[in-house]
Tab-separated table of C-alpha atoms and ligand atoms in Angstrom:
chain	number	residue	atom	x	y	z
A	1	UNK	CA	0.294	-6.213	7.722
A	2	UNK	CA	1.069	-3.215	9.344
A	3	UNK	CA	4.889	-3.006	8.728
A	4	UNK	CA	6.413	-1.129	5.792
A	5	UNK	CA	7.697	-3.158	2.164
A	6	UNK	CA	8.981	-1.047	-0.425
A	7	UNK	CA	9.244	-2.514	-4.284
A	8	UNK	CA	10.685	0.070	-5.995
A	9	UNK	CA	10.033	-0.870	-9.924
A	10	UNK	CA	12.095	1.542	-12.279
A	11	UNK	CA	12.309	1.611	-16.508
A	12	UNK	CA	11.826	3.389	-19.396
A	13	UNK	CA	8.400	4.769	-21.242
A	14	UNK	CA	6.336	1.174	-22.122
A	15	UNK	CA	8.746	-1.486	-20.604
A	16	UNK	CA	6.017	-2.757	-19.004
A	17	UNK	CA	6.323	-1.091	-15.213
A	18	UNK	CA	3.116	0.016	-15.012
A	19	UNK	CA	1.390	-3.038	-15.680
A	20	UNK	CA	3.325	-5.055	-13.669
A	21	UNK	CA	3.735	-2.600	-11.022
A	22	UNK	CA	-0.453	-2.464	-10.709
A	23	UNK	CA	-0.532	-6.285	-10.938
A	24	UNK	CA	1.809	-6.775	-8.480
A	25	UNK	CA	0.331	-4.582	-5.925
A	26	UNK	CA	-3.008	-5.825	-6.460
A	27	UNK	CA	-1.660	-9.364	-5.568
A	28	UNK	CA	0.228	-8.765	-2.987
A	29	UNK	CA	-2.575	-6.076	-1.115
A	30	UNK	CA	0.069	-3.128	-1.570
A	31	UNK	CA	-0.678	0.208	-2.844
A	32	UNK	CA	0.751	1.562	-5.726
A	33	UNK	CA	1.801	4.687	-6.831
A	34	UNK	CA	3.115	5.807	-10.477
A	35	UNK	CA	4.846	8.159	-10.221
A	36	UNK	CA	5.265	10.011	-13.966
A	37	UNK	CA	1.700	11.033	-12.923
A	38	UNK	CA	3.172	13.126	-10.546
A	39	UNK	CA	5.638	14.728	-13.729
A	40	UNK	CA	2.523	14.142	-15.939
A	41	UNK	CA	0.548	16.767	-13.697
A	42	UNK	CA	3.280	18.673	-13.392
A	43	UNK	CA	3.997	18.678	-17.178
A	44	UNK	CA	0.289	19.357	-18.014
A	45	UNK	CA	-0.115	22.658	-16.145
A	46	UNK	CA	3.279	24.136	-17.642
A	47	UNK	CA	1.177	23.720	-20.780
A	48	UNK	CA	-1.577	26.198	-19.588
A	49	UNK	CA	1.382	28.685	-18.335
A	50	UNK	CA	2.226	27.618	-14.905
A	51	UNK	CA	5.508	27.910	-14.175
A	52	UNK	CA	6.541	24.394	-13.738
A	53	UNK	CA	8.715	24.864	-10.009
A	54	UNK	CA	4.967	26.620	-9.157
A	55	UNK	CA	3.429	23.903	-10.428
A	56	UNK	CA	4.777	21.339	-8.511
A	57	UNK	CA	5.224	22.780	-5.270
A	58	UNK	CA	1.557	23.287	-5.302
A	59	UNK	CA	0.475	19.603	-6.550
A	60	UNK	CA	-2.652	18.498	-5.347
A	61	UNK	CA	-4.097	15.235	-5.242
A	62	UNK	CA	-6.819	15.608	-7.549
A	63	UNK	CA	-4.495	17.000	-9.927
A	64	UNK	CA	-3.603	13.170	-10.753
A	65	UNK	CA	-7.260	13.027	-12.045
A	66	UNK	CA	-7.380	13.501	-15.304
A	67	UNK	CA	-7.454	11.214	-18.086
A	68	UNK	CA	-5.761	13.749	-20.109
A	69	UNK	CA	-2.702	13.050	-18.766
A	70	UNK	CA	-1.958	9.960	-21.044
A	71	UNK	CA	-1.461	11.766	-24.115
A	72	UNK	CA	1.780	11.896	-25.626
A	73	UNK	CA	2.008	15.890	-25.789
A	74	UNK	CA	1.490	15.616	-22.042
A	75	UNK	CA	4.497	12.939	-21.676
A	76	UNK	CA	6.708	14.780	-23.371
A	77	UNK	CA	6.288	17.992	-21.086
A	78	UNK	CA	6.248	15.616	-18.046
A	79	UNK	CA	10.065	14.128	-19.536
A	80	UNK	CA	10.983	18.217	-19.824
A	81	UNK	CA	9.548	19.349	-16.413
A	82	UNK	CA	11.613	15.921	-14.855
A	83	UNK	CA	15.007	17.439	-15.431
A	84	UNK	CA	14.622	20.715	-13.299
A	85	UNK	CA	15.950	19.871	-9.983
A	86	UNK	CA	13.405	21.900	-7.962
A	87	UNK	CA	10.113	20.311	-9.535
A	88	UNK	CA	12.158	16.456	-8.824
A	89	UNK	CA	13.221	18.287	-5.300
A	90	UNK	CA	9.026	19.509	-4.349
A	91	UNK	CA	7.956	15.740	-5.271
A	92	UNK	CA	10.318	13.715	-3.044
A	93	UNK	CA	8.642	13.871	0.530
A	94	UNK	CA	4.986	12.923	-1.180
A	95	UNK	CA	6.950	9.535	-2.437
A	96	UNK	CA	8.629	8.963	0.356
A	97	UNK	CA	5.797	8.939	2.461
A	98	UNK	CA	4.128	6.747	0.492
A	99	UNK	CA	6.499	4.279	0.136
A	100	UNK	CA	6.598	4.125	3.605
A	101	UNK	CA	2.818	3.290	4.109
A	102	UNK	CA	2.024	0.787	6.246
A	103	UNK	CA	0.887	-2.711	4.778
A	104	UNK	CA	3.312	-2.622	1.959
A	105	UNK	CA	3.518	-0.100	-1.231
A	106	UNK	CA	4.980	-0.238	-5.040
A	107	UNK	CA	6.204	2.709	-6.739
A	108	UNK	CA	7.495	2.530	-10.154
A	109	UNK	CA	9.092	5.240	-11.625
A	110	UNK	CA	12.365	6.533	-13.218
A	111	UNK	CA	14.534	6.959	-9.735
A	112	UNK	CA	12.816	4.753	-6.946
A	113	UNK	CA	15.650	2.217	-6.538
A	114	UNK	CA	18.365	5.119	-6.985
A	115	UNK	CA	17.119	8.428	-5.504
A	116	UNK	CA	13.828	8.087	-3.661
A	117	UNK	CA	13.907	4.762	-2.044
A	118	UNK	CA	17.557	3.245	-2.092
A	119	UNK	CA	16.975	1.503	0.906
A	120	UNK	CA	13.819	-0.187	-1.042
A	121	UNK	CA	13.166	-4.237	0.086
A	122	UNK	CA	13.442	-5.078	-3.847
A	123	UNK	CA	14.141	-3.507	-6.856
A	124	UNK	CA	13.155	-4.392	-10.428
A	125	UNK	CA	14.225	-2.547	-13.556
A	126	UNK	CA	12.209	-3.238	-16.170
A	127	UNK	CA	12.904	-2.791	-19.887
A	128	UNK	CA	12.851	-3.495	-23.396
A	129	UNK	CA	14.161	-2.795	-26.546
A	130	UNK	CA	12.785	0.874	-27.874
A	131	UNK	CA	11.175	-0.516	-31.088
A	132	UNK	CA	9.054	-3.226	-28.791
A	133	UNK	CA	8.372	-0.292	-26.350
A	134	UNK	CA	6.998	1.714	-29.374
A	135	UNK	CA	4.772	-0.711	-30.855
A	136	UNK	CA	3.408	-1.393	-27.415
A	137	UNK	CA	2.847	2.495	-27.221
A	138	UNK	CA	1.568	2.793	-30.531
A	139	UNK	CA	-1.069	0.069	-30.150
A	140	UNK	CA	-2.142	1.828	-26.760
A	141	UNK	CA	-2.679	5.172	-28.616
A	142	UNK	CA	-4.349	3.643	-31.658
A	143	UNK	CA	-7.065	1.520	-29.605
A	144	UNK	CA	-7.581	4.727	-27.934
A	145	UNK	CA	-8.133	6.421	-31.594
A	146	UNK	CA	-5.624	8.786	-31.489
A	147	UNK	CA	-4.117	9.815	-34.714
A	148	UNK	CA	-0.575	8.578	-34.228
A	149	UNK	CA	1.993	6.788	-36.377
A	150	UNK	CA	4.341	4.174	-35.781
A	151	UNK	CA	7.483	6.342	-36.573
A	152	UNK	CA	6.036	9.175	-34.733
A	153	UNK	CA	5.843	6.995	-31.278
A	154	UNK	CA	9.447	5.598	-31.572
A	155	UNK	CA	10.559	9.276	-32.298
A	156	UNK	CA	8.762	10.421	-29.209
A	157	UNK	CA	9.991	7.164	-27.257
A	158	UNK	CA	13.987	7.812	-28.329
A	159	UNK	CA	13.113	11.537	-27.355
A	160	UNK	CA	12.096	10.548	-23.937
A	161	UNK	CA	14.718	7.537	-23.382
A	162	UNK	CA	17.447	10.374	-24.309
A	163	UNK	CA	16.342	12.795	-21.699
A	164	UNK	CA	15.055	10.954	-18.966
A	165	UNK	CA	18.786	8.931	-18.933
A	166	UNK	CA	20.930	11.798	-19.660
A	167	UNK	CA	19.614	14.726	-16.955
A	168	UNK	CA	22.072	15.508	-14.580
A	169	UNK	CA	19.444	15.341	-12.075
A	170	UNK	CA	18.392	11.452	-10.782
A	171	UNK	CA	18.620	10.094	-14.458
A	172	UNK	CA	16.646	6.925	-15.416
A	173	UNK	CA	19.704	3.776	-14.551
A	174	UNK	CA	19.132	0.910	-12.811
A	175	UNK	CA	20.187	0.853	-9.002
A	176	UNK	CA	23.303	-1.125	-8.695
A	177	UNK	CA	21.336	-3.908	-6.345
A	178	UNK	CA	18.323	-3.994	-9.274
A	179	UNK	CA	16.938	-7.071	-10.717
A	180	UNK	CA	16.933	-6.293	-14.707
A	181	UNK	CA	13.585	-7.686	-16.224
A	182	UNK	CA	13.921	-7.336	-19.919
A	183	UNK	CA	10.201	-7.505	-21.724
A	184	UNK	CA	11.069	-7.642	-25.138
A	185	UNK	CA	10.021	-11.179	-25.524
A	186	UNK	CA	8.001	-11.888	-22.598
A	187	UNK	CA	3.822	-11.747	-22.582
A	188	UNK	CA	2.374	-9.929	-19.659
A	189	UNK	CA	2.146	-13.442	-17.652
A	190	UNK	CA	5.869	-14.287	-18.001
A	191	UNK	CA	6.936	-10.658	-16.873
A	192	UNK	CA	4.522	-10.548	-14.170
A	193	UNK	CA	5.711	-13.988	-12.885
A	194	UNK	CA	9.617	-12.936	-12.812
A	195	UNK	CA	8.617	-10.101	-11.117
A	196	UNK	CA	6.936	-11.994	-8.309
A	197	UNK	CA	9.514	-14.281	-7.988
A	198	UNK	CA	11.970	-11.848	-6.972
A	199	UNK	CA	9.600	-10.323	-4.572
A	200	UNK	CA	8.472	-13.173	-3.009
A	201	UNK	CA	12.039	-14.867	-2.418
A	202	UNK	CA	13.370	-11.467	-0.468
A	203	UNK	CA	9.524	-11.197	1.995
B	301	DC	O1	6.277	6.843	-16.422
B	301	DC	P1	5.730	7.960	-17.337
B	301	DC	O2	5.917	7.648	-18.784
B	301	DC	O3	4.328	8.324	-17.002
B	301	DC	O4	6.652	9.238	-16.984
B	301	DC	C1	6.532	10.490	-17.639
B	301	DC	C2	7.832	11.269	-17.509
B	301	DC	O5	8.017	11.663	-16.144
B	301	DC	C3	9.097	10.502	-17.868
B	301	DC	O6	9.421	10.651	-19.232
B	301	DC	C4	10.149	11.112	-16.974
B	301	DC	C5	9.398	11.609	-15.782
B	301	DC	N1	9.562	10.767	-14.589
B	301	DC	C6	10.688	10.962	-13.823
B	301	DC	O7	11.551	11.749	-14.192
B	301	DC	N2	10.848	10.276	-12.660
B	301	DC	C7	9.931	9.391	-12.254
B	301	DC	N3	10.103	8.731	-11.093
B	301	DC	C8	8.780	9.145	-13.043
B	301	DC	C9	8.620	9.839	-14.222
């Protein structure tokens, strides 16, 4: 395929994006991009002292490297560096261009369907409740023996939810034309298949 197709997949911290988002590419031969690594990256060398405008304006790709960018400490910069319009403004062509790759691309995010791609072919926002989100989290963190509690995810999840949705700057919503996938009470298969379904009915 060498025209463009944009799925623009937007939702809050452990709805569920990023698995479907990766699954979705994978089956349909798309890339995919996620793009809190970008804020992750971002958020990761304000903790070292970069100045986080610096920081992103000078974003490289191997910057997205790191496994250490999946710790909570590291999300929660990544949610503070996200609501300073020059770091959102110095990521914007990168995401652009890839969502206009040729053969097809999925970018899931916090402002896809509203901000970076509102001209996407579909668009999915994908959530769930924040105390189904936090277990999810929780059981990710534990498995990966970190020393986390329960209470301490959901604080860090309502944290994140509160700031990513009420920035000035392209705050998490879902684009008027989104399809609203809610994965509270759906396993991986059932979200994944809803998900496809609206994809394949607007190819
Ligand atoms: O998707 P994630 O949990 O890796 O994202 C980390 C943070 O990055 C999230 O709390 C807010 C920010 N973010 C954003 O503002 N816009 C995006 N498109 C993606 C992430």
């Amino acid at each position: 395929m060498t025209e463009t197709f944009t799925i623009a997949i937007d939702g809050p911290a452990a709805a569920g994006k990023g698995t479907i988002s990766k699954a979705v590419a994978a089956r349909l031969g798309f890339a995919h991009l996620d793009t809190g690594l970008l804020y992750r990256a971002v958020g990761a060398k304000t903790l070292t002292g970069t100045d986080p405008i610096v920081a992103a304006q000078s974003l490289q790709p191997e910057d997205l490297d790191g496994t250490d960018l999946r710790t909570p400490g590291v999300a929660q910069a990544a949610s503070k560096v996200a609501v300073i319009p020059e770091v959102r403004a110095a990521l914007v062509d990168f995401q652009r261009a890839f969502a206009r790759r040729a053969g097809g691309a999925v970018l899931d995010g916090r402002d896809i369907g509203t901000v970076i791609c509102p001209d996407a072919d579909v668009k999915l926002f994908v959530t769930a409740s924040a105390e189904v989100r936090a277990e999810r989290r929780y059981q990710e963190l534990a498995d990966k023996g970190m020393d986390v509690t329960r209470d301490e995810v959901l604080a860090d999840v309502k944290a994140r939810d509160d700031r990513d949705m009420n920035r000035a700057e392209a705050p998490l919503k879902p684009a008027m034309d989104a399809v609203l996938i809610d994965t509270s009470d759906l396993s991986i298969e059932a979200a994944l298949e809803a998900a496809l379904k609206e994809i394949v009915s607007r190819r």
